[in-house]
Amino acid sequence: MTPVPYRVAARRVDTADTVTLGLEPVAAPIARPRPGQFTMMYAFGVGDVPISVSGVLPGIEQTVRGVGAVTRALCATEMGGVIGLRGPFGTAWGIEEARGRDVVFAAGGIGLAPLRPAVLHALADRDSYGRITVLIGARSPEDLLYTAELDRWRSLGARVEVTVDRADFRWSGHVGLITALADRVEAGPAGAAAFVCGPEVMMRFTAEALVARGIAAADVRVSLERNMQCGVAWCGHCQLGPLLLCRDGPVVPYESAVPLMAVREL
């Protein structure tokens, strides 16, 4: 599949190593991604990498952390520069299926990026959902994403709780693991749906805390990350047990993910 050229129409530096790119198609666009899906992003002349979609506007937003040659090249792309996209690929959060229910979003670090489209979807259709709770954890205040948006989410009816692992005297918020925020969830546990994204160990313990709070394990979804290269379940690099995550994930029910996540940690 040939990558489709997209022009960088907006560029925002989120943290020291993370940039959000607003992308507009040069010609015919790719299909509109659903919340939770990803694309293969190309830095022409360098390579490609799977990146979750962090927003769907008239164009597409993607939040990229520079951790390798391709992602650093993407982060360095200036306004007007051209990158390539293939996709969208993978499964979605299924936020539409949670209409009429309380919803909980729990994000660790850059895991807020894949969750952001689902949060925005729920807030844009506010009357179709019950209570909306967003739990956010980061290593430090400097690592938090979308800080300028959080008060707007609150004004639209979401309860947003933020914690950091470590902070200095300038931080007046909560310090500690995101699991400690589970008791702040405003939801009727028996009827709530939860969506969790972040480092794998964070997802396991956060999902366990939400289940202990009363949310059914079958109503918790997580997003798994593996070495996705082709995006169409051909190469097998993203195999995890019986799943090819570029096709069967990245979003999977927590119940299905538990045994697979445990095997990987042995």
Tab-separated table of C-alpha atoms in Angstrom:
chain	number	residue	atom	x	y	z
A	1	MET	CA	0.000	0.000	0.000
A	2	THR	CA	1.511	3.309	-1.102
A	3	PRO	CA	1.659	6.035	1.550
A	4	VAL	CA	-0.624	9.008	0.995
A	5	PRO	CA	1.129	12.399	1.244
A	6	TYR	CA	-0.042	14.739	4.013
A	7	ARG	CA	1.141	18.267	4.673
A	8	VAL	CA	1.912	19.512	8.169
A	9	ALA	CA	-0.680	22.274	8.644
A	10	ALA	CA	-0.182	22.707	12.395
A	11	ARG	CA	2.647	21.828	14.740
A	12	ARG	CA	2.586	22.005	18.529
A	13	VAL	CA	5.426	21.104	20.874
A	14	ASP	CA	3.823	19.267	23.810
A	15	THR	CA	6.866	18.244	25.857
A	16	ALA	CA	10.634	18.179	25.447
A	17	ASP	CA	10.400	15.117	23.186
A	18	THR	CA	6.783	15.075	21.983
A	19	VAL	CA	5.101	16.964	19.151
A	20	THR	CA	1.521	16.985	17.849
A	21	LEU	CA	1.205	17.344	14.081
A	22	GLY	CA	-1.973	18.558	12.403
A	23	LEU	CA	-2.031	16.926	8.969
A	24	GLU	CA	-3.987	17.811	5.834
A	25	PRO	CA	-4.064	15.630	2.700
A	26	VAL	CA	-2.167	16.836	-0.337
A	27	ALA	CA	-4.649	14.997	-2.593
A	28	ALA	CA	-7.192	12.263	-1.795
A	29	PRO	CA	-7.170	11.505	1.960
A	30	ILE	CA	-7.058	8.163	3.739
A	31	ALA	CA	-10.311	6.946	5.311
A	32	ARG	CA	-11.393	8.767	8.448
A	33	PRO	CA	-9.836	6.978	11.449
A	34	ARG	CA	-12.007	5.839	14.348
A	35	PRO	CA	-10.923	6.596	17.927
A	36	GLY	CA	-8.271	4.065	18.899
A	37	GLN	CA	-6.966	3.266	15.414
A	38	PHE	CA	-3.444	3.990	14.184
A	39	THR	CA	-1.649	4.843	10.957
A	40	MET	CA	1.755	3.980	9.576
A	41	MET	CA	3.523	7.348	9.414
A	42	TYR	CA	6.340	7.810	6.913
A	43	ALA	CA	9.279	10.151	7.233
A	44	PHE	CA	10.298	9.980	3.585
A	45	GLY	CA	13.868	8.821	3.167
A	46	VAL	CA	14.021	7.570	6.770
A	47	GLY	CA	11.294	4.971	7.339
A	48	ASP	CA	7.859	4.392	8.787
A	49	VAL	CA	6.413	3.749	12.233
A	50	PRO	CA	2.953	3.023	13.687
A	51	ILE	CA	1.453	5.988	15.544
A	52	SER	CA	-2.010	6.219	17.098
A	53	VAL	CA	-4.330	8.944	15.865
A	54	SER	CA	-4.762	11.607	18.562
A	55	GLY	CA	-7.418	13.714	16.854
A	56	VAL	CA	-9.676	13.825	13.807
A	57	LEU	CA	-10.405	17.298	12.506
A	58	PRO	CA	-10.941	18.236	8.877
A	59	GLY	CA	-7.517	16.592	8.753
A	60	ILE	CA	-5.770	14.263	11.205
A	61	GLU	CA	-3.776	14.922	14.361
A	62	GLN	CA	-0.999	12.582	15.473
A	63	THR	CA	1.108	12.961	18.598
A	64	VAL	CA	4.653	11.647	18.163
A	65	ARG	CA	7.347	11.078	20.782
A	66	GLY	CA	10.858	11.200	19.389
A	67	VAL	CA	12.504	7.978	20.547
A	68	GLY	CA	14.142	6.678	17.337
A	69	ALA	CA	15.319	7.798	13.923
A	70	VAL	CA	11.859	7.809	12.298
A	71	THR	CA	9.972	9.428	15.165
A	72	ARG	CA	12.677	12.066	15.607
A	73	ALA	CA	12.449	12.874	11.890
A	74	LEU	CA	8.658	13.168	12.154
A	75	CYS	CA	8.942	15.427	15.204
A	76	ALA	CA	11.399	17.636	13.335
A	77	THR	CA	9.071	18.118	10.348
A	78	GLU	CA	8.222	21.796	10.112
A	79	MET	CA	5.053	23.542	8.952
A	80	GLY	CA	4.455	22.835	5.279
A	81	GLY	CA	6.584	19.715	5.311
A	82	VAL	CA	5.177	16.504	3.837
A	83	ILE	CA	4.958	13.101	5.506
A	84	GLY	CA	3.170	9.930	4.389
A	85	LEU	CA	0.289	7.997	5.922
A	86	ARG	CA	-1.047	4.480	5.409
A	87	GLY	CA	-4.181	3.250	7.095
A	88	PRO	CA	-6.084	3.603	9.237
A	89	PHE	CA	-5.403	0.229	10.826
A	90	GLY	CA	-6.562	-1.811	13.771
A	91	THR	CA	-9.502	-1.910	16.125
A	92	ALA	CA	-11.190	1.092	17.742
A	93	TRP	CA	-12.134	1.850	21.345
A	94	GLY	CA	-15.828	1.341	20.637
A	95	ILE	CA	-16.804	4.537	22.427
A	96	GLU	CA	-20.032	4.614	20.398
A	97	GLU	CA	-21.100	1.341	22.026
A	98	ALA	CA	-20.887	2.980	25.457
A	99	ARG	CA	-23.673	5.487	24.776
A	100	GLY	CA	-26.030	5.767	27.712
A	101	ARG	CA	-23.363	4.635	30.188
A	102	ASP	CA	-20.819	6.238	32.497
A	103	VAL	CA	-17.353	6.150	30.933
A	104	VAL	CA	-13.889	6.163	32.476
A	105	PHE	CA	-10.692	6.964	30.596
A	106	ALA	CA	-7.341	6.154	32.246
A	107	ALA	CA	-4.126	7.242	30.556
A	108	GLY	CA	-0.491	6.831	31.472
A	109	GLY	CA	2.046	9.084	29.740
A	110	ILE	CA	1.651	9.232	25.985
A	111	GLY	CA	-1.243	6.783	26.358
A	112	LEU	CA	-3.431	9.881	26.548
A	113	ALA	CA	-2.868	10.419	22.811
A	114	PRO	CA	-4.799	7.318	21.623
A	115	LEU	CA	-7.541	8.050	24.182
A	116	ARG	CA	-7.961	11.718	23.258
A	117	PRO	CA	-10.231	11.108	20.204
A	118	ALA	CA	-12.562	8.980	22.347
A	119	VAL	CA	-12.652	11.646	25.073
A	120	LEU	CA	-13.418	14.342	22.505
A	121	HIS	CA	-16.088	12.149	20.915
A	122	ALA	CA	-17.851	11.667	24.249
A	123	LEU	CA	-17.661	15.369	25.099
A	124	ALA	CA	-18.955	16.384	21.668
A	125	ASP	CA	-21.960	14.082	22.183
A	126	ARG	CA	-22.246	14.871	25.883
A	127	ASP	CA	-25.964	14.154	26.275
A	128	SER	CA	-25.465	10.578	25.041
A	129	TYR	CA	-23.192	9.616	27.941
A	130	GLY	CA	-23.464	9.526	31.705
A	131	ARG	CA	-20.655	10.694	33.933
A	132	ILE	CA	-17.288	11.091	32.197
A	133	THR	CA	-14.112	10.618	34.223
A	134	VAL	CA	-10.594	11.098	32.850
A	135	LEU	CA	-7.662	9.832	34.946
A	136	ILE	CA	-4.212	10.960	33.792
A	137	GLY	CA	-0.803	9.905	35.074
A	138	ALA	CA	2.632	11.118	34.013
A	139	ARG	CA	6.204	10.872	35.239
A	140	SER	CA	6.384	14.595	36.003
A	141	PRO	CA	4.371	17.785	35.314
A	142	GLU	CA	6.692	18.479	32.365
A	143	ASP	CA	5.623	15.191	30.759
A	144	LEU	CA	1.876	15.913	30.799
A	145	LEU	CA	0.156	16.153	27.424
A	146	TYR	CA	-2.606	18.526	26.305
A	147	THR	CA	-2.439	20.606	29.489
A	148	ALA	CA	-4.110	23.554	27.741
A	149	GLU	CA	-7.165	21.366	26.984
A	150	LEU	CA	-7.881	19.870	30.388
A	151	ASP	CA	-9.836	22.823	31.800
A	152	ARG	CA	-11.959	22.850	28.646
A	153	TRP	CA	-12.724	19.153	29.149
A	154	ARG	CA	-13.801	20.004	32.686
A	155	SER	CA	-16.009	22.842	31.452
A	156	LEU	CA	-17.717	20.416	29.056
A	157	GLY	CA	-18.646	18.096	31.897
A	158	ALA	CA	-15.742	15.723	32.452
A	159	ARG	CA	-14.135	15.067	35.799
A	160	VAL	CA	-10.390	15.227	35.089
A	161	GLU	CA	-7.956	13.953	37.726
A	162	VAL	CA	-4.195	14.220	37.223
A	163	THR	CA	-1.295	12.666	39.100
A	164	VAL	CA	2.469	12.623	38.583
A	165	ASP	CA	5.125	10.239	39.854
A	166	ARG	CA	7.387	13.035	41.033
A	167	ALA	CA	7.095	16.815	41.297
A	168	ASP	CA	8.802	19.893	42.690
A	169	PHE	CA	7.411	22.725	44.823
A	170	ARG	CA	5.583	24.267	41.843
A	171	TRP	CA	3.196	21.309	41.525
A	172	SER	CA	0.115	21.499	43.747
A	173	GLY	CA	-1.678	18.445	42.393
A	174	HIS	CA	-1.683	14.777	43.316
A	175	VAL	CA	1.591	12.855	43.478
A	176	GLY	CA	1.550	9.077	43.173
A	177	LEU	CA	0.529	6.248	40.899
A	178	ILE	CA	-2.555	6.540	38.707
A	179	THR	CA	-4.084	3.545	40.482
A	180	ALA	CA	-4.553	5.789	43.514
A	181	LEU	CA	-7.062	7.822	41.496
A	182	ALA	CA	-9.430	4.880	41.004
A	183	ASP	CA	-11.427	5.796	44.090
A	184	ARG	CA	-12.157	9.200	42.538
A	185	VAL	CA	-14.048	7.675	39.633
A	186	GLU	CA	-17.500	9.174	39.281
A	187	ALA	CA	-19.365	6.271	37.783
A	188	GLY	CA	-21.961	3.707	38.586
A	189	PRO	CA	-19.495	0.803	38.466
A	190	ALA	CA	-21.999	-1.841	37.419
A	191	GLY	CA	-22.926	0.094	34.306
A	192	ALA	CA	-19.655	1.823	33.414
A	193	ALA	CA	-17.259	1.248	30.546
A	194	ALA	CA	-13.529	1.877	30.956
A	195	PHE	CA	-10.788	2.551	28.422
A	196	VAL	CA	-7.152	2.261	29.542
A	197	CYS	CA	-3.939	3.092	27.677
A	198	GLY	CA	-0.332	3.452	28.747
A	199	PRO	CA	2.649	1.292	29.674
A	200	GLU	CA	1.651	-2.337	29.990
A	201	VAL	CA	2.255	-2.614	33.724
A	202	MET	CA	0.237	0.575	34.260
A	203	MET	CA	-2.667	-0.841	32.245
A	204	ARG	CA	-2.680	-4.084	34.226
A	205	PHE	CA	-2.752	-2.459	37.640
A	206	THR	CA	-5.136	0.326	36.623
A	207	ALA	CA	-7.565	-2.147	35.058
A	208	GLU	CA	-7.359	-4.277	38.206
A	209	ALA	CA	-8.100	-1.214	40.353
A	210	LEU	CA	-11.131	-0.327	38.215
A	211	VAL	CA	-12.406	-3.904	38.344
A	212	ALA	CA	-11.952	-3.871	42.133
A	213	ARG	CA	-13.971	-0.649	42.123
A	214	GLY	CA	-16.833	-2.621	40.569
A	215	ILE	CA	-16.473	-2.162	36.815
A	216	ALA	CA	-16.904	-5.491	35.057
A	217	ALA	CA	-13.691	-6.829	33.496
A	218	ALA	CA	-15.656	-7.418	30.281
A	219	ASP	CA	-16.331	-3.655	30.136
A	220	VAL	CA	-12.658	-2.645	30.328
A	221	ARG	CA	-10.638	-2.221	27.141
A	222	VAL	CA	-6.884	-1.735	26.812
A	223	SER	CA	-4.592	-0.838	23.909
A	224	LEU	CA	-1.579	-3.101	23.370
A	225	GLU	CA	1.584	-1.995	21.616
A	226	ARG	CA	3.887	-4.294	19.675
A	227	ASN	CA	6.294	-4.118	16.726
A	228	MET	CA	3.814	-3.364	13.948
A	229	GLN	CA	5.432	-3.142	10.525
A	230	CYS	CA	2.995	-3.994	7.742
A	231	GLY	CA	-0.332	-2.953	9.312
A	232	VAL	CA	-2.241	-5.638	7.423
A	233	ALA	CA	-1.383	-8.853	9.351
A	234	TRP	CA	1.069	-10.176	6.769
A	235	CYS	CA	4.518	-9.929	8.348
A	236	GLY	CA	3.704	-11.409	11.778
A	237	HIS	CA	5.957	-9.060	13.760
A	238	CYS	CA	3.074	-7.949	15.978
A	239	GLN	CA	1.933	-11.468	16.926
A	240	LEU	CA	0.931	-11.862	20.561
A	241	GLY	CA	-0.396	-15.336	21.272
A	242	PRO	CA	-3.294	-15.909	18.872
A	243	LEU	CA	-3.541	-12.205	17.990
A	244	LEU	CA	-1.960	-10.162	15.235
A	245	LEU	CA	-2.288	-6.786	16.900
A	246	CYS	CA	-2.219	-4.647	13.767
A	247	ARG	CA	-5.446	-6.424	12.786
A	248	ASP	CA	-6.939	-7.836	16.013
A	249	GLY	CA	-5.788	-4.875	18.149
A	250	PRO	CA	-4.464	-2.575	19.310
A	251	VAL	CA	-7.673	-2.234	21.353
A	252	VAL	CA	-8.694	-5.515	22.977
A	253	PRO	CA	-10.933	-6.482	25.909
A	254	TYR	CA	-8.997	-6.581	29.166
A	255	GLU	CA	-10.195	-10.141	29.813
A	256	SER	CA	-8.550	-11.263	26.578
A	257	ALA	CA	-5.364	-9.307	27.240
A	258	VAL	CA	-4.639	-10.521	30.783
A	259	PRO	CA	-3.140	-13.953	29.966
A	260	LEU	CA	-1.195	-12.572	27.004
A	261	MET	CA	0.253	-9.692	28.995
A	262	ALA	CA	1.280	-12.106	31.760
A	263	VAL	CA	3.102	-14.391	29.316
A	264	ARG	CA	5.113	-11.478	27.931
A	265	GLU	CA	6.342	-10.462	31.384
A	266	LEU	CA	7.718	-13.915	32.316
